PDB file of C-alpha atoms in Angstrom:
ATOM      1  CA  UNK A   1       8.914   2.625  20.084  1.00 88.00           C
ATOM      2  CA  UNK A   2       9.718   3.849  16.727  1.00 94.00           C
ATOM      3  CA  UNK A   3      12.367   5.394  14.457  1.00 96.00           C
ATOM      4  CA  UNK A   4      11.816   9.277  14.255  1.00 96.00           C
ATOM      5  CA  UNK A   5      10.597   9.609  11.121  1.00 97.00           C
ATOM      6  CA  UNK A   6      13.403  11.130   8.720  1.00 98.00           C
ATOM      7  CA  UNK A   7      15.462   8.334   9.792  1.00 97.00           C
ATOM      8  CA  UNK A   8      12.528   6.158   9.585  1.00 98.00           C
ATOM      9  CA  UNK A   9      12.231   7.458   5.833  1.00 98.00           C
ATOM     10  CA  UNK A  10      16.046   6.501   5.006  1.00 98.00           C
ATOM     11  CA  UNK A  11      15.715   2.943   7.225  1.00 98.00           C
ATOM     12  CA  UNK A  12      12.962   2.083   4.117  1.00 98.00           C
ATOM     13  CA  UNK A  13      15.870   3.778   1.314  1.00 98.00           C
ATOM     14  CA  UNK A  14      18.501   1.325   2.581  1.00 98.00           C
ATOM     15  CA  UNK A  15      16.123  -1.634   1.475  1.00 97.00           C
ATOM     16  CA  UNK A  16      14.499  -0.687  -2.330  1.00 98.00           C
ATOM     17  CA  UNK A  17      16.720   0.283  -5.073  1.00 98.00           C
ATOM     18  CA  UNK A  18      14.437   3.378  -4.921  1.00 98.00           C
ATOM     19  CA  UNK A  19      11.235   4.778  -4.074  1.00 98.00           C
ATOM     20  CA  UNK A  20       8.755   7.467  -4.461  1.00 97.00           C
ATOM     21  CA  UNK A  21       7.262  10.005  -1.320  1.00 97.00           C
ATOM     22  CA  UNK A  22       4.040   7.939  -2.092  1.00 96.00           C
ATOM     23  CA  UNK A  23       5.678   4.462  -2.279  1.00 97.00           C
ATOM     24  CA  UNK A  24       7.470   5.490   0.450  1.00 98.00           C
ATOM     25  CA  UNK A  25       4.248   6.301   2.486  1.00 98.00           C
ATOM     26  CA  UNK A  26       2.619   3.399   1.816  1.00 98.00           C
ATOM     27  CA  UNK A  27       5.308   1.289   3.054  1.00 98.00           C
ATOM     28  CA  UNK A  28       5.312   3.478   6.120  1.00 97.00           C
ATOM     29  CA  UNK A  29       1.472   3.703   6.835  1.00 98.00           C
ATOM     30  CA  UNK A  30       1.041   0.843   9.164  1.00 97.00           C
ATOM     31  CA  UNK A  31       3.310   2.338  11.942  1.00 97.00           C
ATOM     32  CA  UNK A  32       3.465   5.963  11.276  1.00 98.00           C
ATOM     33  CA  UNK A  33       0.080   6.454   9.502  1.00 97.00           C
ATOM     34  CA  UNK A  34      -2.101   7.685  12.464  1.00 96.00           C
ATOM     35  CA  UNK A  35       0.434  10.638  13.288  1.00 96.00           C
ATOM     36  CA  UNK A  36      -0.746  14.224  12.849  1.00 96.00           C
ATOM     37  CA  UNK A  37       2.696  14.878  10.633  1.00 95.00           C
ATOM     38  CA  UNK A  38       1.753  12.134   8.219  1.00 98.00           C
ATOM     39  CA  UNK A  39       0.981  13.947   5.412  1.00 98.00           C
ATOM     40  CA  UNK A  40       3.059  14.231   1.781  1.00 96.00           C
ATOM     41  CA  UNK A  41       4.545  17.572   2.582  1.00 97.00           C
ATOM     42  CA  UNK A  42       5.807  16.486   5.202  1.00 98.00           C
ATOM     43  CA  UNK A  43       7.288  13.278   3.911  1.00 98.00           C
ATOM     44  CA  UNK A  44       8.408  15.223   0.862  1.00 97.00           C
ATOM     45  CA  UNK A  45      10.395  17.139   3.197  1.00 98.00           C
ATOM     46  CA  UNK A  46      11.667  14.022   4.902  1.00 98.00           C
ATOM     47  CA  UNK A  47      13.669  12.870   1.434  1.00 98.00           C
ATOM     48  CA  UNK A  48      13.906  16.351   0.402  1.00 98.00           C
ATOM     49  CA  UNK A  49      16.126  16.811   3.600  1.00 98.00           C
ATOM     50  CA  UNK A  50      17.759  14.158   3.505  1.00 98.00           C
ATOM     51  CA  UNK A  51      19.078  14.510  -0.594  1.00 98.00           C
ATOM     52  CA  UNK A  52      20.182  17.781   0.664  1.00 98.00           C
ATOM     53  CA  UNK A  53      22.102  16.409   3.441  1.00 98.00           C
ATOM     54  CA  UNK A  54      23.827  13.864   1.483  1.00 98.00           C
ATOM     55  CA  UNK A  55      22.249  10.778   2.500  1.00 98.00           C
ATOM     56  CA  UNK A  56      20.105   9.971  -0.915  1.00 98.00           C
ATOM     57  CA  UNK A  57      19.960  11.168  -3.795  1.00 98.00           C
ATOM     58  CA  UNK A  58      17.171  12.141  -6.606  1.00 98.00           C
ATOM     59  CA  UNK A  59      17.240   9.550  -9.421  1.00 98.00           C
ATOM     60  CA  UNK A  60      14.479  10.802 -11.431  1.00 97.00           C
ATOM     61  CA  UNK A  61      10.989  12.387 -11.505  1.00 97.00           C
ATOM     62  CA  UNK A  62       7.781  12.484 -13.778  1.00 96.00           C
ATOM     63  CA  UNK A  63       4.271  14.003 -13.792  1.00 95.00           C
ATOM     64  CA  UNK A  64       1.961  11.188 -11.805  1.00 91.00           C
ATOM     65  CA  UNK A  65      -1.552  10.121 -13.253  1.00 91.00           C
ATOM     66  CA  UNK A  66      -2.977  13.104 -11.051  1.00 92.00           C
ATOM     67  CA  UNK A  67      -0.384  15.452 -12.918  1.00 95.00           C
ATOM     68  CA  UNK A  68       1.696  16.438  -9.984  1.00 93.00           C
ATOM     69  CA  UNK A  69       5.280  15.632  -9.602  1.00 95.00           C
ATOM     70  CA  UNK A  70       6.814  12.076  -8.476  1.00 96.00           C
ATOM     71  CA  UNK A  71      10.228  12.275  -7.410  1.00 97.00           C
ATOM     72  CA  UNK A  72      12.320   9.224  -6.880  1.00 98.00           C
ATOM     73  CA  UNK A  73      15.015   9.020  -4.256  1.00 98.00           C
ATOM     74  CA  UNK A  74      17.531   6.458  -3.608  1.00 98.00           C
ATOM     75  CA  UNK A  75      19.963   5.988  -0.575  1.00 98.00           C
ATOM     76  CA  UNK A  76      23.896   6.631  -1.118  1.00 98.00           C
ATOM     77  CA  UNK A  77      26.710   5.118   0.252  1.00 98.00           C
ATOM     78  CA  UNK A  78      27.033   7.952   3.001  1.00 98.00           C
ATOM     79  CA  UNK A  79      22.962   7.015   3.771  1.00 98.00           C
ATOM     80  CA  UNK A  80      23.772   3.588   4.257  1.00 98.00           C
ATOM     81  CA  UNK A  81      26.640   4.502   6.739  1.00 98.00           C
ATOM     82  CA  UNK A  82      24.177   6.175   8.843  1.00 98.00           C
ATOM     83  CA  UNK A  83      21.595   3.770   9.057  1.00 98.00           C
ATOM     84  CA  UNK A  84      24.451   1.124  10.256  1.00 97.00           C
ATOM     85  CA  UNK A  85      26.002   3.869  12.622  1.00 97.00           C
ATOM     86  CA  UNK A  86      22.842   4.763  14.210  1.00 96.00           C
ATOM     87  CA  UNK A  87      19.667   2.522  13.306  1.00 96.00           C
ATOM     88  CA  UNK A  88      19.878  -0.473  15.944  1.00 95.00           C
ATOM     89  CA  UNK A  89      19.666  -3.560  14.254  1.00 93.00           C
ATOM     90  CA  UNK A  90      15.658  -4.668  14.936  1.00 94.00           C
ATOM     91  CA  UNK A  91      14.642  -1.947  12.157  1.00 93.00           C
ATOM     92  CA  UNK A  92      17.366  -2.308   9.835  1.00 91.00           C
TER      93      UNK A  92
END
């Protein structure tokens, strides 16, 4: 069984200092790769959701070598507090 994958998303925040949608997806690939909502839209949406909410936050953003744009995200204190209210501890 896995995390659904939002919370999945800010389970991988709580352990880098910060991460791209693509770094973020990469990490992720192995369990959540072969799903039909693995795509970066939707992961995009994940962190986009998620900054919006309160739980990260956007610490910077450039133009990638393909010239679209990288956004970074990085979990806050009130992110962390969620993943220790409600993550059990095997995926922390």
């Amino acid at each position: 069984m896995l995390l659904p994958a939002r919370m999945a998303v800010l389970n991988y925040l709580n352990k880098v200092k910060d991460a791209s949608v693509d770094e973020i997806m990469t990490a992720m690939k192995p369990q959540y790769g072969n799903e039909g909502q693995f795509t970066k839209k939707m992961y995009l949406n994940h962190a986009m959701a998620l900054e919006a909410n309160g739980m990260c936050d956007l610490t910077g953003y450039e133009l990638d070598k393909n010239g679209e744009l990288s956004m970074r995200f990085a979990i806050n204190e009130a992110g962390r507090d969620a993943v220790n209210k409600y993550v059990p501890a095997k995926f922390r």
